[in-house]
Amino acid sequence: MKTMARIPVIALVGNPNSGKTTIFNGLTGSRQRIGNWPGVTVEKKEGTHLSPGWASGGDSMTVVDLPGVYAVSASAEDERVARDFILSREADLIVNVLDATNLERNLYLTLALAEIGVPMVVVLTMIDRAHAEGIKIDLEALTRAIGARVVAVNGLVRDGVAEVSRAIASALHDPRPATVAVEYARAIEDRIATWTPGLAGAASGVGINATWLATSLLEGDPWITGYVVETGTFDADEIDRVRTELAAEIDRDIDVALADARYATIGKIAESVKRPARGPSISERIDRVVLGRFVGLPIFLAAMFSVFWTTITVGETFIELFEDLAGAVFIDGVSAALAALSAPAILSTILVDGVGTGLQAVAAFIPVIGLMFVMLALLEDSGYMARAAFIVDRVMRLFGLPGKSFVPMMIGFGCTVPAMLGTRTLESKRDRFTTIFMSPLMSCGARLPVYALLAAALFPGRAGLVVFALYLTGIALAAATGFLVSRTLFPGTPSRFILELPPYHVPRPGAVLGAAWRRLAAFLGRAGVVIAIAVAVLGFLDAIETGDGEQRATVLSSFGRSITPVFAPFGITEENWPASVGIVTGVFAKEDVVGTLTAAYAYDDAGGTAGDTDTRVLERLRENFSPAAAFAFLLFILTYTPCIAAVVTSMREMGVVLGSVLAGYLAVLAWAVATVFYQVAEGGDLAQILAAVGVLALVAVVFRVFGRRLAAGGFSRSVSTSSAACLSCRVPGGCAVIPRKPPTP
Amino acid sequence: MTSETPMELSQTLTLKNLAPGHSAVIVGYAECERPYRARLLAMGLTTETVITVVTRAPFGDPIEVRVRGYNLSLRAGEAAALILREIS
Ligand SMILES: Nc1nc2c(ncn2[C@@H]2O[C@H](COP(=O)(O)OP(=O)(O)OP(=O)(O)O)[C@@H](O)[C@H]2O)c(=O)[nH]1
Ligand SMILES: [Mg+2]
């Protein structure tokens, strides 16, 4: 038995959607996002697992959850994370998670892990589904064939996780690689054998098996080739020559020959699995209808529409209830407490009129936001998400994007931050960045309260329609942005489309409600803090009086008035300076807009008219906004610079420069769109319209120029088309896509 | 080496002209953008694998196929990289 000075690290590795995160959450008690589509996890996540015997001196261990991969090579950012971690050998043990209903394809990765030589155990998940499909697995035979410990579990239940834990604990006593080996054709084995000794140095540098390195070189893996060339072991021409020779000798493409041999081995392993002969699966039968020629599109649109319609109409009916509840707590409760403590009046103004009103305003929209999260979780758990991407692929291509981009954008209706991270599953940088540019325009949950508040005040009876119009406008602006950006900033062609369609399953109510609740709770926690801070700061600014005229003037109101001219072209009047302040605080978080707006009106009113705070706010909104100005204001809120968290995320994903470009672009776009709408609807000032259009044209030109510079800097060479990528094309017949390099003398 | 089995003569068939419900066998790869082919190979679209068209998207493209017991979607144009031979 090996004694370990440090806490052992185990990593979950497996195909996308095989159930890794489900196991991770079970082992560590975490609540990471789970969904029924490939590519839910895009980052490395760590947690701690206490093994069953922990209390009596057993182990605790660090568990690492990774994005799903089909092979140990990478063409997208999420795959790179997984590959780098596997090859780093940081893990003492790899838990290879396989989907039991889909063993053949999942075993391909297992063979690679065995070739690399990482210590591992194998966990078959979804065993419940496999049994339901009538698949019979002989675990003993499978264990023998793979040459590693194998357990089969249902990852959704406690017993399943406990079994995984036991398997890990016992494997950690003696961590060993799987013994299964692929038998390649004689000529290939010979080449691998001649290369292996020379690669020992390069391999030991990273602690991987030299044979695997040699095999990957023959396969033409661009990243491995680059690595080996860099270590100076072989030069690129030599590798090239050997590959060309070998390809000629076996008279076929090497990578095809290698994959064929691996799947032949898998075929032998899979003899321990009996799958009943069957016709089309239930999912396929559903797909034939749901994706059908004539009904496919209407069903898709109906599904999307029902997400928003349910959210808005059903959510709306609960608004009043929550408003009253929140009012009782934040306003009546707090003012009673303050009175009992005989606190000074200024404190009561800030805490009750300011923070209390602000929190109440957002709390009122809990049902709407919560329902949005529920609808999205339903979509995520059902299996329709990948189908939606499949349906829209054709249309998305018009905007220069692959259908896969649709998934992160859909997530954006909940929150922009995970949407931006979700783009990591896209194969090329250009697709990824274009999608990041579009994602803030998918109106997030935090913007809903702003829409709902103004719509309730100015469009009573038609609030649902107004909100729906805003969502549609957001989608249209996203499409326009995609169209613009993919032609100017990030020119190129969308990457290829290979998307697994997972089986449908009936969403589990507990999982859907749990996921929605966690997102809602996170949102409310954040909203409570940012609103309280923003409104309290504004309260103090409002307490400092500046003017000596007949009108009450404070630092806050003078600041608000001073920036209002910028927003005047879309109908914000000087008396309506609280709206300008709301725009500023909204940069921190969108729900701040509502908090600020209500609080600023309340401060402005302080000592003035009496009455119920919420009706007073509605009155002030009606006094200050014409319907056209209100809609223009909402258009601005929809479009402008996303919250700080989203801006920071975009900078992390694209770099500070492009992140700033995005923030600036959205601010300009918002101003132009709101101005054009307001001037056309009400203002009628042609000069303003022309100015707005001109600004947009200028943006397009700037993007074009900037895009050229990016391209010159080698930007558009994405992971999938890098020049090293086509080594395997040096075969007789040549490559149809990328012209051949002149033959080396 | 692939040994040519004495089956019916292969004409160049690609996914595009395979109707829903019909199956074909993968004979080889035509064109070679490496990462695309590497991905397909890793996902089990190797020589002699049976591929069945399940349905097409409403706009006719992409195409949903079944291969090795799971479902996958590919664009018709790009999947021309797969050379197929129809089976009844
Ligand atoms: N019936 C059943 N469903 C499972 C099991 N394990 C996971 N699932 C479901 O399978 C889907 C995928 O699970 P995840 O844990 O997100 O899979 P993942 O491997 O982390 O996926 P990626 O992060 O996309 O690579 C979810 O809908 C789960 O609810 C299982 O053992 N049985
Ligand atoms: Mg996951």
PDB file of N, CA and C in Angstrom, chain A residues 118 184 209 251 307 446 511 556:
ATOM      1  N   VAL A 118      -2.192   6.107 -18.329  1.00  0.00           N
ATOM      2  CA  VAL A 118      -2.605   6.719 -17.065  1.00  0.00           C
ATOM      3  C   VAL A 118      -3.325   5.670 -16.210  1.00  0.00           C
ATOM      4  N   TYR A 184      -2.222  -3.004 -34.226  1.00  0.00           N
ATOM      5  CA  TYR A 184      -2.233  -2.309 -35.509  1.00  0.00           C
ATOM      6  C   TYR A 184      -1.628  -3.217 -36.577  1.00  0.00           C
ATOM      7  N   ASN A 209       3.444   7.954 -22.167  1.00  0.00           N
ATOM      8  CA  ASN A 209       4.018   6.789 -22.805  1.00  0.00           C
ATOM      9  C   ASN A 209       4.589   7.120 -24.191  1.00  0.00           C
ATOM     10  N   ASP A 251      -1.124   1.658 -48.349  1.00  0.00           N
ATOM     11  CA  ASP A 251      -2.057   2.074 -49.388  1.00  0.00           C
ATOM     12  C   ASP A 251      -3.364   2.647 -48.841  1.00  0.00           C
ATOM     13  N   VAL A 307     -41.658  29.296 -24.108  1.00  0.00           N
ATOM     14  CA  VAL A 307     -40.736  29.677 -23.029  1.00  0.00           C
ATOM     15  C   VAL A 307     -41.042  31.098 -22.575  1.00  0.00           C
ATOM     16  N   ALA A 446     -32.003  39.209 -15.651  1.00  0.00           N
ATOM     17  CA  ALA A 446     -31.907  40.400 -14.806  1.00  0.00           C
ATOM     18  C   ALA A 446     -32.542  41.616 -15.465  1.00  0.00           C
ATOM     19  N   ALA A 511     -34.891  17.765 -10.543  1.00  0.00           N
ATOM     20  CA  ALA A 511     -33.665  18.318 -11.118  1.00  0.00           C
ATOM     21  C   ALA A 511     -33.939  19.682 -11.740  1.00  0.00           C
ATOM     22  N   LEU A 556     -26.459  64.083  -6.177  1.00  0.00           N
ATOM     23  CA  LEU A 556     -27.036  63.059  -7.051  1.00  0.00           C
ATOM     24  C   LEU A 556     -27.816  63.673  -8.201  1.00  0.00           C
TER      25      LEU A 556
END
